[in-house]
Amino acid sequence: MQIDSDLQNNLDTLKKTLGQNDDMMFYTFAFGDSRQKACLLYIDGLTENKMLAQYVISPLQKEALAHKECSIEDLSAFFFGFHHSVVSTMKEIEQLVFSGQAILLADGYRGGLAFDTKSVATRSLDEPSSEVVERGPKIGFIEKLRTNTALLRERTSDPNLVIKEMTLGKRTKKKIAVAYIQDIAPDYVVKEVFKRLKSVNIDNLPESGTLEQLIEDEPFSIFPTILSTERPDRVESSLLEGRVSILVDGTPFALIVPATVDEFIHSPDDYSQRWIPMSLVRLLRYSSILITIYLPGLYISLVSFHTGLLPTRMAISIAGSRLNVPFPPFVEAFIMIFTIELIREAGLRLPKPIGQTIGLIGGVVIGQAAVQAQIVSALMVIVVSVTALASFTVPSYAYNFPLRIIRIGVMISATALGMYGVIMVYLFVIGHLMRLKSFGQDYIIPIMAQPGQDLKDTVIRIPTMFLKRRPTRNDPEDNIRQR
Amino acid sequence: MRKSEHKLTFMQTLIMISSTLIGAGVLTLPRSAAETGSPSGWLMILLQGVIFIIIVLLFLPFLQKNSGKTLFKLNSIVAGKFIGFLLNLYICLYFIGIVCFQARILGEVVGFFLLKNTPMAVVVFIFLAVAIYHVGGGVYSIAKVYAYIFPITLIIFMMLLMFSFRLFQLDFIRPVFEGGYQSFFSLFPKTLLYFSGFEIIFYLVPFMRDPKQVKKAVALGIATSTLFYSITLLIVIGCMTVAEAKTVTWPTISLIHALEVPGIFIERFDLFLQLTWTAQQFACMLGSFKGAHIGLTEIFHLKNKNNAWLLTAMLAATFFITMYPKDLNDVFYYGTLLGYAFLIVITIPFFVWFLSWIQKKIGRGQLQ
């Protein structure tokens, strides 16, 4: 329906459709010599009233408008320098008003003006709580898209940084932004990202996690194939490696595609600290992943199948500690691992100070008591605790889940088939990982299959001065980092 | 617009060739070589390695010139529908035979050393089922699996051989050519079978990023495995004498079994050997399995590369064939038959090349 030139008519129709909302404001005033009537429509709270008064109402009232009939485009000239657009139908008004814009309708004009006066309450920039680094910028993304893109621009003043915006969500119309560096990111990845984003057809995107699940390659795999981060510096370094980042309005978590397994294991401060300690830390992390997955399974298979392979004295001491335990090793291990998962989940939801108490209760009281009550052996408590500790060293929370799931799988197959079961689970997982793709690129590339220069930044990281090329696994257009 | 490229690098091809050669042989080669009583098997392996490299270099130019097609495709183009079908079927059956042989050997070893009470059918079925999952993933991901497993195998294996070096006595392998040339050359058919595996290059060439490097990759791949086998044989025979190696079923495991290095957390190392060997055996079998899969897809003209029916049928067939032999002696007998089949398989590219040459002479050639 077109906007009528009679203001009262317009307001009547609008009040019929929008008037049921109590936060909808119809502010009527008069302007010009002829005291023409005008009305401002806005949502209280979404729009900054001060801005309306200062930039919309007062310039209008200062002008002496002589003749009554002029077009809405002429009126628009009064607000030079203030972002606004012309609207001509009722439907447009409805859409714009709910997205936070203020609409000006004036008597005698066939059309209205929409002012971008949106102001949303946000929190201030803060240190990201989910990704703590020892050294590096203490700033994280917030819930406002515009601030997040500005943070990216501020860090990367490369003119080739492209930030493309689009709206997703049939009903809620969430803004999302796709960021990439034009002459680094391979165009087939960028195209693929846009293709998948366009295929999303959902009413609401509450968080980037929802979007992640809609556009990922392998929804049925336990491994995440998209990286999410709160840190602008991490997004920046990923963009410079030729990746694409997707930011969603309303969440501080940005998505980074394509992702490789290594990305989940590396942390941004691997690069800001010196290379020798950080290489050792990386080795520690990679071995802790092996421990997380295999230690309980190996223990179970050694104790219940291959006791002959242990050194004699060790076998005797294990047998001694298991003497009064009534359960088979699998049940024993499962009880402890289940308890640890309980403690972890309980500690996660509680406020921080209580969360720590839970850990203490769980670790000391249950562990100690379980051993004394001879439900589990002391050695099993050690094995499970080391396993849990090792799993905490993985920097990415999302990457923790697959490791914990595989661990249970290894335990079950170790109970059934001993060492052979463990190695078969290993081969199966390897096969699965090798099949995974993330946006057309490999999810994991074994060391021997990579070109030599990529090895500089994998399990170890060599000095920064030798990192002259970008890693080829992301297939960058321009691969020179340093000359 | 560029595209992401999922093709094999030079290194991956090399590893794939080399790794498919190293499988059951690690455990049984010393016994086969010891049967003739000559301690110079390691020299024979080196000699045969050179011979096979020469054979491969002879037929590779043909595959390289038609680098867009697998041998299965070439067969049906050059030899016509019917003969091509027979050739392809033969290659596929050979590949399946290899798969079953490797799986059975694994079942025997696991049953003997790791799981004494578990029925072998369970062990073998899990092994084949996991392999079928890999086979569904395509050549590129299989090549990555190889690249993951092979370096670990090499490192752990070489470490174990180094540990056992203190049992090594030079006298056990001397004199070279003991028993005269006749005894030496009687080794020839015994160790020939351990070179089966490089025929996966029949289907590998089209998957390479740069088919020009295929000769180098295959030659170096065979050379690596030859060296590996030769060192294994040298050390195992040098540690336990020909007479002893002849009497035990799995000489390599027995050797590592006897090894005790006190002072380290785990004193015995046969566990490491069995774990890495299981993984290596798996990788070794995977290449042939994929070969059979590609061949059968070609034979049945399947559009879908991952036809679920074909994969299930292959799993069932390999499982039943694997469980067919009654005991280990039976298995080794079929192994010998596979050895002859292997010799026939490597003549196929020559045969097809010859046919296409004739066709070109009479002006009907469709290939380069």
PDB file of C-alpha atoms in Angstrom, chain A residues 184-188 191 298 302 305-306 308-312 314 416-421 423-424 426-437 439-449 474-477, chain B residues 1-6 9 11-12 15 106 110 113-115 118 122-124 126-127 130 132-134 136-137 140-145 147-149 151-152 264-268 270-271 275-276 278-279 282 306:
ATOM      1  CA  ILE A 184      44.789 -13.966  -0.324  1.00  0.00           C
ATOM      2  CA  ALA A 185      41.629 -16.013   0.153  1.00  0.00           C
ATOM      3  CA  PRO A 186      41.144 -18.482  -2.727  1.00  0.00           C
ATOM      4  CA  ASP A 187      38.059 -17.491  -4.685  1.00  0.00           C
ATOM      5  CA  TYR A 188      36.567 -20.970  -4.708  1.00  0.00           C
ATOM      6  CA  LYS A 191      32.242 -18.537  -3.525  1.00  0.00           C
ATOM      7  CA  LEU A 298      45.496 -48.873  26.973  1.00  0.00           C
ATOM      8  CA  LEU A 302      47.004 -54.098  29.444  1.00  0.00           C
ATOM      9  CA  PHE A 305      44.307 -58.879  28.225  1.00  0.00           C
ATOM     10  CA  HIS A 306      48.046 -58.463  28.030  1.00  0.00           C
ATOM     11  CA  GLY A 308      52.315 -60.490  30.292  1.00  0.00           C
ATOM     12  CA  LEU A 309      53.537 -57.449  28.429  1.00  0.00           C
ATOM     13  CA  LEU A 310      53.990 -55.386  31.582  1.00  0.00           C
ATOM     14  CA  PRO A 311      57.226 -55.537  33.531  1.00  0.00           C
ATOM     15  CA  THR A 312      56.813 -58.130  36.260  1.00  0.00           C
ATOM     16  CA  MET A 314      54.609 -53.400  37.733  1.00  0.00           C
ATOM     17  CA  ALA A 416      36.164 -56.412  24.016  1.00  0.00           C
ATOM     18  CA  LEU A 417      39.286 -56.905  21.930  1.00  0.00           C
ATOM     19  CA  GLY A 418      42.236 -55.617  23.924  1.00  0.00           C
ATOM     20  CA  MET A 419      45.080 -53.957  22.083  1.00  0.00           C
ATOM     21  CA  TYR A 420      43.690 -55.045  18.729  1.00  0.00           C
ATOM     22  CA  GLY A 421      40.484 -53.155  19.476  1.00  0.00           C
ATOM     23  CA  ILE A 423      44.403 -50.087  17.133  1.00  0.00           C
ATOM     24  CA  MET A 424      41.233 -50.715  15.116  1.00  0.00           C
ATOM     25  CA  TYR A 426      42.656 -45.709  15.863  1.00  0.00           C
ATOM     26  CA  LEU A 427      42.552 -46.808  12.227  1.00  0.00           C
ATOM     27  CA  PHE A 428      38.843 -46.091  11.981  1.00  0.00           C
ATOM     28  CA  VAL A 429      39.224 -42.585  13.389  1.00  0.00           C
ATOM     29  CA  ILE A 430      42.178 -41.902  11.088  1.00  0.00           C
ATOM     30  CA  GLY A 431      40.105 -43.027   8.137  1.00  0.00           C
ATOM     31  CA  HIS A 432      37.246 -40.802   9.208  1.00  0.00           C
ATOM     32  CA  LEU A 433      39.495 -37.777   9.692  1.00  0.00           C
ATOM     33  CA  MET A 434      41.098 -38.252   6.296  1.00  0.00           C
ATOM     34  CA  ARG A 435      37.692 -38.257   4.630  1.00  0.00           C
ATOM     35  CA  LEU A 436      36.576 -35.003   6.231  1.00  0.00           C
ATOM     36  CA  LYS A 437      36.602 -31.835   4.193  1.00  0.00           C
ATOM     37  CA  PHE A 439      34.821 -26.003   2.487  1.00  0.00           C
ATOM     38  CA  GLY A 440      36.611 -27.970  -0.171  1.00  0.00           C
ATOM     39  CA  GLN A 441      39.883 -28.178   1.709  1.00  0.00           C
ATOM     40  CA  ASP A 442      41.425 -30.996   3.675  1.00  0.00           C
ATOM     41  CA  TYR A 443      40.511 -31.209   7.325  1.00  0.00           C
ATOM     42  CA  ILE A 444      43.718 -33.001   8.174  1.00  0.00           C
ATOM     43  CA  ILE A 445      46.891 -33.501   6.178  1.00  0.00           C
ATOM     44  CA  PRO A 446      49.439 -35.927   7.555  1.00  0.00           C
ATOM     45  CA  ILE A 447      52.934 -34.612   8.005  1.00  0.00           C
ATOM     46  CA  MET A 448      54.453 -36.693   5.239  1.00  0.00           C
ATOM     47  CA  ALA A 449      51.821 -35.555   2.745  1.00  0.00           C
ATOM     48  CA  ASN A 474      44.714 -23.044   2.670  1.00  0.00           C
ATOM     49  CA  ASP A 475      45.767 -22.553  -0.924  1.00  0.00           C
ATOM     50  CA  PRO A 476      46.342 -18.768  -0.684  1.00  0.00           C
ATOM     51  CA  GLU A 477      46.458 -16.660  -3.829  1.00  0.00           C
TER      52      GLU A 477
ATOM     53  CA  MET B   1      38.772 -19.677 -11.136  1.00  0.00           C
ATOM     54  CA  ARG B   2      41.075 -22.056  -9.385  1.00  0.00           C
ATOM     55  CA  LYS B   3      39.791 -25.183  -7.786  1.00  0.00           C
ATOM     56  CA  SER B   4      40.883 -27.122  -4.767  1.00  0.00           C
ATOM     57  CA  GLU B   5      43.008 -29.972  -5.966  1.00  0.00           C
ATOM     58  CA  HIS B   6      42.807 -33.340  -4.316  1.00  0.00           C
ATOM     59  CA  THR B   9      51.867 -35.514  -4.557  1.00  0.00           C
ATOM     60  CA  MET B  11      55.759 -38.129  -1.852  1.00  0.00           C
ATOM     61  CA  GLN B  12      52.292 -39.603  -1.370  1.00  0.00           C
ATOM     62  CA  ILE B  15      54.711 -43.796   0.196  1.00  0.00           C
ATOM     63  CA  LEU B 106      46.537 -60.690  10.300  1.00  0.00           C
ATOM     64  CA  VAL B 110      46.373 -61.578  16.214  1.00  0.00           C
ATOM     65  CA  PHE B 113      49.726 -63.444  19.999  1.00  0.00           C
ATOM     66  CA  LEU B 114      47.052 -61.001  21.151  1.00  0.00           C
ATOM     67  CA  LEU B 115      43.618 -62.570  21.373  1.00  0.00           C
ATOM     68  CA  THR B 118      38.459 -64.521  20.406  1.00  0.00           C
ATOM     69  CA  VAL B 122      35.461 -61.502  14.630  1.00  0.00           C
ATOM     70  CA  VAL B 123      39.001 -60.213  14.257  1.00  0.00           C
ATOM     71  CA  VAL B 124      38.954 -60.530  10.489  1.00  0.00           C
ATOM     72  CA  ILE B 126      36.345 -55.931  12.088  1.00  0.00           C
ATOM     73  CA  PHE B 127      39.528 -55.558  10.082  1.00  0.00           C
ATOM     74  CA  VAL B 130      37.076 -50.767   8.920  1.00  0.00           C
ATOM     75  CA  ILE B 132      35.684 -50.987   3.650  1.00  0.00           C
ATOM     76  CA  TYR B 133      34.939 -47.692   5.367  1.00  0.00           C
ATOM     77  CA  HIS B 134      38.314 -46.398   4.152  1.00  0.00           C
ATOM     78  CA  GLY B 136      34.539 -45.768   0.416  1.00  0.00           C
ATOM     79  CA  GLY B 137      36.570 -42.631   1.033  1.00  0.00           C
ATOM     80  CA  TYR B 140      43.080 -39.399  -2.005  1.00  0.00           C
ATOM     81  CA  SER B 141      42.035 -40.068   1.574  1.00  0.00           C
ATOM     82  CA  ILE B 142      43.556 -43.535   1.435  1.00  0.00           C
ATOM     83  CA  ALA B 143      46.834 -41.995   0.320  1.00  0.00           C
ATOM     84  CA  LYS B 144      46.653 -39.693   3.320  1.00  0.00           C
ATOM     85  CA  VAL B 145      46.108 -42.686   5.615  1.00  0.00           C
ATOM     86  CA  ALA B 147      51.189 -41.053   4.711  1.00  0.00           C
ATOM     87  CA  TYR B 148      50.034 -41.093   8.308  1.00  0.00           C
ATOM     88  CA  ILE B 149      50.905 -44.695   9.094  1.00  0.00           C
ATOM     89  CA  PRO B 151      56.490 -43.002   8.809  1.00  0.00           C
ATOM     90  CA  ILE B 152      55.407 -44.330  12.218  1.00  0.00           C
ATOM     91  CA  ILE B 264      62.701 -48.657  30.438  1.00  0.00           C
ATOM     92  CA  PHE B 265      59.079 -48.432  31.524  1.00  0.00           C
ATOM     93  CA  ILE B 266      58.050 -51.355  29.361  1.00  0.00           C
ATOM     94  CA  GLU B 267      60.660 -54.066  29.081  1.00  0.00           C
ATOM     95  CA  ARG B 268      59.193 -55.992  26.231  1.00  0.00           C
ATOM     96  CA  ASP B 270      56.668 -57.210  20.908  1.00  0.00           C
ATOM     97  CA  LEU B 271      53.595 -55.120  21.698  1.00  0.00           C
ATOM     98  CA  LEU B 275      50.622 -52.657  16.977  1.00  0.00           C
ATOM     99  CA  THR B 276      52.645 -51.032  14.222  1.00  0.00           C
ATOM    100  CA  THR B 278      48.725 -54.334  12.461  1.00  0.00           C
ATOM    101  CA  ALA B 279      48.465 -50.753  11.242  1.00  0.00           C
ATOM    102  CA  PHE B 282      45.992 -52.607   7.268  1.00  0.00           C
ATOM    103  CA  ASN B 306      30.562 -45.293  -3.606  1.00  0.00           C
TER     104      ASN B 306
END
